[in-house]
PDB file of C-alpha atoms in Angstrom:
ATOM      1  CA  VAL H   4      10.604  35.748  20.432  1.00  0.00           C
ATOM      2  CA  GLN H   5       9.462  39.293  21.001  1.00  0.00           C
ATOM      3  CA  LYS H   6       9.330  40.579  24.559  1.00  0.00           C
ATOM      4  CA  GLY H   7       5.503  40.912  24.599  1.00  0.00           C
ATOM      5  CA  ASN H   8       4.988  37.383  23.275  1.00  0.00           C
ATOM      6  CA  PHE H   9       7.462  35.946  25.770  1.00  0.00           C
ATOM      7  CA  ALA H  10       5.585  37.651  28.612  1.00  0.00           C
ATOM      8  CA  LEU H  11       2.320  36.195  27.253  1.00  0.00           C
ATOM      9  CA  ILE H  12       3.830  32.700  27.182  1.00  0.00           C
ATOM     10  CA  ILE H  13       5.049  33.067  30.782  1.00  0.00           C
ATOM     11  CA  PHE H  14       1.641  34.412  31.886  1.00  0.00           C
ATOM     12  CA  MET H  15      -0.296  31.591  30.183  1.00  0.00           C
ATOM     13  CA  THR H  16       2.048  28.950  31.628  1.00  0.00           C
ATOM     14  CA  ALA H  17       1.629  30.418  35.122  1.00  0.00           C
ATOM     15  CA  LEU H  18      -2.145  30.588  34.666  1.00  0.00           C
ATOM     16  CA  LEU H  19      -2.332  26.962  33.513  1.00  0.00           C
ATOM     17  CA  THR H  20      -0.157  25.856  36.432  1.00  0.00           C
ATOM     18  CA  ALA H  21      -2.372  27.766  38.877  1.00  0.00           C
ATOM     19  CA  VAL H  22      -5.526  26.160  37.433  1.00  0.00           C
ATOM     20  CA  ILE H  23      -4.011  22.671  37.662  1.00  0.00           C
ATOM     21  CA  LEU H  24      -2.940  23.305  41.263  1.00  0.00           C
ATOM     22  CA  LEU H  25      -6.370  24.690  42.177  1.00  0.00           C
ATOM     23  CA  PHE H  26      -8.147  21.645  40.757  1.00  0.00           C
ATOM     24  CA  GLY H  27      -5.670  19.511  42.675  1.00  0.00           C
ATOM     25  CA  ASN H  28      -7.065  20.894  45.921  1.00  0.00           C
ATOM     26  CA  LYS H  29     -10.061  18.847  47.155  1.00  0.00           C
ATOM     27  CA  LYS H  30     -11.428  21.785  49.171  1.00  0.00           C
ATOM     28  CA  PHE H  31     -11.448  23.981  46.051  1.00  0.00           C
ATOM     29  CA  VAL H  32     -13.213  21.275  44.009  1.00  0.00           C
ATOM     30  CA  ASP H  33     -15.850  20.862  46.741  1.00  0.00           C
ATOM     31  CA  LEU H  34     -16.320  24.645  46.953  1.00  0.00           C
ATOM     32  CA  LEU H  35     -16.724  24.854  43.171  1.00  0.00           C
ATOM     33  CA  SER H  36     -19.216  21.990  43.322  1.00  0.00           C
ATOM     34  CA  ARG H  37     -21.314  23.812  45.950  1.00  0.00           C
ATOM     35  CA  LEU H  38     -21.140  27.050  43.918  1.00  0.00           C
ATOM     36  CA  LEU H  39     -22.383  25.258  40.803  1.00  0.00           C
ATOM     37  CA  GLN H  40     -25.170  23.738  42.880  1.00  0.00           C
ATOM     38  CA  LYS H  41     -26.290  27.187  44.059  1.00  0.00           C
ATOM     39  CA  LEU H  42     -26.075  28.682  40.556  1.00  0.00           C
ATOM     40  CA  GLY H  43     -28.003  25.773  39.084  1.00  0.00           C
ATOM     41  CA  GLY H  44     -30.697  25.918  41.742  1.00  0.00           C
ATOM     42  CA  LYS H  45     -30.571  22.164  42.282  1.00  0.00           C
ATOM     43  CA  LYS H  46     -31.380  20.693  45.662  1.00  0.00           C
ATOM     44  CA  LYS H  47     -29.157  17.719  45.036  1.00  0.00           C
ATOM     45  CA  ILE H  48     -25.466  18.109  45.820  1.00  0.00           C
ATOM     46  CA  ILE H  49     -23.282  17.874  42.745  1.00  0.00           C
ATOM     47  CA  ARG H  50     -20.515  15.379  43.287  1.00  0.00           C
ATOM     48  CA  LEU H  51     -17.708  14.811  40.870  1.00  0.00           C
ATOM     49  CA  ASN H  52     -16.927  11.128  40.525  1.00  0.00           C
ATOM     50  CA  LEU H  53     -13.387  12.017  39.556  1.00  0.00           C
ATOM     51  CA  SER H  54     -10.548  12.068  41.988  1.00  0.00           C
ATOM     52  CA  VAL H  55      -8.463  15.192  42.237  1.00  0.00           C
ATOM     53  CA  ASN H  56      -5.646  13.404  40.400  1.00  0.00           C
ATOM     54  CA  TRP H  57      -7.958  12.589  37.488  1.00  0.00           C
ATOM     55  CA  ILE H  58      -9.037  16.222  37.230  1.00  0.00           C
ATOM     56  CA  GLN H  59      -5.381  17.247  36.979  1.00  0.00           C
ATOM     57  CA  ILE H  60      -4.755  14.561  34.343  1.00  0.00           C
ATOM     58  CA  LEU H  61      -7.745  15.809  32.333  1.00  0.00           C
ATOM     59  CA  LEU H  62      -6.552  19.421  32.534  1.00  0.00           C
ATOM     60  CA  ILE H  63      -3.064  18.441  31.414  1.00  0.00           C
ATOM     61  CA  SER H  64      -4.509  16.270  28.612  1.00  0.00           C
ATOM     62  CA  TYR H  65      -6.702  19.074  27.275  1.00  0.00           C
ATOM     63  CA  SER H  66      -3.804  21.521  27.501  1.00  0.00           C
ATOM     64  CA  LEU H  67      -1.669  19.083  25.527  1.00  0.00           C
ATOM     65  CA  GLN H  68      -4.472  18.710  22.971  1.00  0.00           C
ATOM     66  CA  PHE H  69      -4.695  22.482  22.503  1.00  0.00           C
ATOM     67  CA  PHE H  70      -0.915  22.702  22.214  1.00  0.00           C
ATOM     68  CA  ILE H  71      -0.730  19.947  19.576  1.00  0.00           C
ATOM     69  CA  ASP H  72      -3.737  21.169  17.583  1.00  0.00           C
ATOM     70  CA  GLY H  73      -2.460  24.765  17.712  1.00  0.00           C
ATOM     71  CA  THR H  74       0.917  23.531  16.487  1.00  0.00           C
ATOM     72  CA  VAL H  75      -0.718  21.721  13.570  1.00  0.00           C
ATOM     73  CA  LEU H  76      -2.688  24.878  12.768  1.00  0.00           C
ATOM     74  CA  TYR H  77       0.513  26.931  12.798  1.00  0.00           C
ATOM     75  CA  PHE H  78       2.382  24.563  10.472  1.00  0.00           C
ATOM     76  CA  LEU H  79      -0.619  24.276   8.144  1.00  0.00           C
ATOM     77  CA  SER H  80      -0.752  28.067   7.973  1.00  0.00           C
ATOM     78  CA  GLN H  81       3.024  28.241   7.564  1.00  0.00           C
ATOM     79  CA  ASN H  82       2.743  25.991   4.495  1.00  0.00           C
ATOM     80  CA  ALA H  83       0.056  28.217   2.984  1.00  0.00           C
ATOM     81  CA  THR H  84       1.696  31.583   3.703  1.00  0.00           C
ATOM     82  CA  ASN H  85       4.886  32.936   5.169  1.00  0.00           C
ATOM     83  CA  ILE H  86       4.194  33.421   8.876  1.00  0.00           C
ATOM     84  CA  SER H  87       6.718  34.423  11.497  1.00  0.00           C
ATOM     85  CA  VAL H  88       7.565  31.904  14.217  1.00  0.00           C
ATOM     86  CA  VAL H  89       6.837  34.713  16.682  1.00  0.00           C
ATOM     87  CA  LEU H  90       3.122  34.118  16.010  1.00  0.00           C
ATOM     88  CA  TYR H  91       3.334  30.439  17.007  1.00  0.00           C
ATOM     89  CA  PRO H  92       1.911  30.870  20.564  1.00  0.00           C
ATOM     90  CA  LEU H  93      -0.814  33.058  19.109  1.00  0.00           C
ATOM     91  CA  PHE H  94      -1.942  30.228  16.815  1.00  0.00           C
ATOM     92  CA  ILE H  95      -2.380  27.976  19.847  1.00  0.00           C
ATOM     93  CA  ALA H  96      -4.560  30.689  21.413  1.00  0.00           C
ATOM     94  CA  ILE H  97      -6.510  31.128  18.149  1.00  0.00           C
ATOM     95  CA  PHE H  98      -7.275  27.417  18.012  1.00  0.00           C
ATOM     96  CA  THR H  99      -8.313  27.414  21.682  1.00  0.00           C
ATOM     97  CA  ILE H 100     -10.680  30.356  21.198  1.00  0.00           C
ATOM     98  CA  ALA H 101     -12.197  28.777  18.068  1.00  0.00           C
ATOM     99  CA  TRP H 102     -12.611  25.453  19.882  1.00  0.00           C
ATOM    100  CA  LEU H 103     -14.322  27.166  22.818  1.00  0.00           C
ATOM    101  CA  ALA H 104     -16.648  29.064  20.460  1.00  0.00           C
ATOM    102  CA  GLY H 105     -17.637  25.768  18.847  1.00  0.00           C
ATOM    103  CA  PHE H 106     -17.972  24.036  22.207  1.00  0.00           C
ATOM    104  CA  ILE H 107     -20.398  26.537  23.710  1.00  0.00           C
ATOM    105  CA  THR H 108     -22.529  26.729  20.555  1.00  0.00           C
ATOM    106  CA  ILE H 109     -25.930  25.227  21.211  1.00  0.00           C
ATOM    107  CA  PHE H 110     -27.372  25.144  17.702  1.00  0.00           C
ATOM    108  CA  ALA H 111     -24.545  23.349  15.854  1.00  0.00           C
ATOM    109  CA  PRO H 112     -23.355  19.793  16.558  1.00  0.00           C
ATOM    110  CA  SER H 113     -19.703  19.863  17.632  1.00  0.00           C
ATOM    111  CA  GLY H 114     -19.640  23.557  16.775  1.00  0.00           C
ATOM    112  CA  LEU H 115     -19.660  22.646  13.080  1.00  0.00           C
ATOM    113  CA  GLY H 116     -19.346  25.867  11.122  1.00  0.00           C
ATOM    114  CA  VAL H 117     -18.941  28.075  14.176  1.00  0.00           C
ATOM    115  CA  GLN H 118     -15.436  26.816  14.896  1.00  0.00           C
ATOM    116  CA  GLU H 119     -14.390  27.290  11.266  1.00  0.00           C
ATOM    117  CA  VAL H 120     -15.829  30.803  10.992  1.00  0.00           C
ATOM    118  CA  THR H 121     -14.181  31.825  14.256  1.00  0.00           C
ATOM    119  CA  LEU H 122     -10.889  30.287  13.145  1.00  0.00           C
ATOM    120  CA  ALA H 123     -11.025  32.023   9.752  1.00  0.00           C
ATOM    121  CA  ALA H 124     -11.950  35.370  11.312  1.00  0.00           C
ATOM    122  CA  LEU H 125      -9.111  35.213  13.846  1.00  0.00           C
ATOM    123  CA  LEU H 126      -6.582  34.001  11.279  1.00  0.00           C
ATOM    124  CA  SER H 127      -7.611  36.742   8.842  1.00  0.00           C
ATOM    125  CA  VAL H 128      -5.908  39.273  11.109  1.00  0.00           C
ATOM    126  CA  TYR H 129      -2.567  37.739  10.056  1.00  0.00           C
ATOM    127  CA  ILE H 130      -3.292  36.210   6.640  1.00  0.00           C
ATOM    128  CA  PRO H 131      -5.787  36.984   3.840  1.00  0.00           C
ATOM    129  CA  PHE H 132      -9.357  35.908   4.639  1.00  0.00           C
ATOM    130  CA  ALA H 133      -9.647  33.602   1.611  1.00  0.00           C
ATOM    131  CA  VAL H 134      -6.520  31.710   2.663  1.00  0.00           C
ATOM    132  CA  ALA H 135      -7.657  31.699   6.307  1.00  0.00           C
ATOM    133  CA  SER H 136     -11.013  30.206   5.264  1.00  0.00           C
ATOM    134  CA  LEU H 137      -9.312  27.454   3.297  1.00  0.00           C
ATOM    135  CA  ILE H 138      -6.963  26.729   6.206  1.00  0.00           C
ATOM    136  CA  ALA H 139      -9.931  26.540   8.600  1.00  0.00           C
ATOM    137  CA  ILE H 140     -11.728  24.009   6.378  1.00  0.00           C
ATOM    138  CA  VAL H 141      -8.621  21.873   5.789  1.00  0.00           C
ATOM    139  CA  PHE H 142      -7.807  22.017   9.499  1.00  0.00           C
ATOM    140  CA  ARG H 143     -11.332  20.837  10.397  1.00  0.00           C
ATOM    141  CA  LEU H 144     -10.950  17.944   7.922  1.00  0.00           C
ATOM    142  CA  LEU H 145      -7.630  17.005   9.523  1.00  0.00           C
ATOM    143  CA  LEU H 146      -9.255  17.039  12.969  1.00  0.00           C
ATOM    144  CA  LEU H 147     -12.090  14.872  11.678  1.00  0.00           C
ATOM    145  CA  ILE H 148      -9.685  12.370  10.105  1.00  0.00           C
ATOM    146  CA  SER H 149      -7.591  12.187  13.284  1.00  0.00           C
ATOM    147  CA  GLU H 150     -10.704  11.583  15.399  1.00  0.00           C
ATOM    148  CA  ILE H 151     -11.914   8.823  13.049  1.00  0.00           C
ATOM    149  CA  LEU H 152      -8.490   7.176  13.198  1.00  0.00           C
ATOM    150  CA  LEU H 153      -8.376   7.325  16.993  1.00  0.00           C
ATOM    151  CA  ILE H 154     -11.893   5.924  17.354  1.00  0.00           C
ATOM    152  CA  SER H 155     -11.051   3.138  14.888  1.00  0.00           C
ATOM    153  CA  ILE H 156      -7.942   2.221  16.864  1.00  0.00           C
ATOM    154  CA  ILE H 157      -9.965   2.164  20.092  1.00  0.00           C
ATOM    155  CA  PHE H 158     -12.617  -0.115  18.561  1.00  0.00           C
ATOM    156  CA  ILE H 159      -9.994  -2.456  17.104  1.00  0.00           C
ATOM    157  CA  LYS H 160      -8.125  -2.673  20.414  1.00  0.00           C
ATOM    158  CA  ASP H 161     -11.393  -3.142  22.311  1.00  0.00           C
ATOM    159  CA  ARG H 162     -12.417  -6.075  20.078  1.00  0.00           C
ATOM    160  CA  LYS H 163      -9.025  -7.730  20.486  1.00  0.00           C
ATOM    161  CA  PHE H 164      -9.264  -7.527  24.284  1.00  0.00           C
ATOM    162  CA  LYS H 165     -12.832  -8.896  24.297  1.00  0.00           C
ATOM    163  CA  ASN H 166     -11.749 -11.949  22.266  1.00  0.00           C
ATOM    164  CA  ILE H 167      -8.983 -12.842  24.711  1.00  0.00           C
TER     165      ILE H 167
END
């Protein structure tokens, strides 16, 4: 791993740890809640119905999701072209940025199209745009299939527990 990439990995790990620790502090969560209330102009106090431990679990879960999905994106790209392992952390960041772009998009359900275009544009810095576009589409299909499988498993398990 190159020195610059190693420093980036250390920085991102420290940043993630700091965020998890901050959201583990009840005073910080209450302060953030009051700040959101003031920014939103609501008279009602915003209360999170999640305990501090649940917020940490959610942050760790989403971080794990980004790590796994970024890993899948890297290996999918590795199969399509010859990419250095040095770029592996960058592919996790590329997925995260594309996911965020899709998440904040108002006009497209689930960021459909926006996430793929962002992913293809960011990947095209390292691989040809045509290949990056194909990878983005295949990756979105893989995400869709995995979500359908997970939802199916949840429904099957839920039905089994209801019949008991």
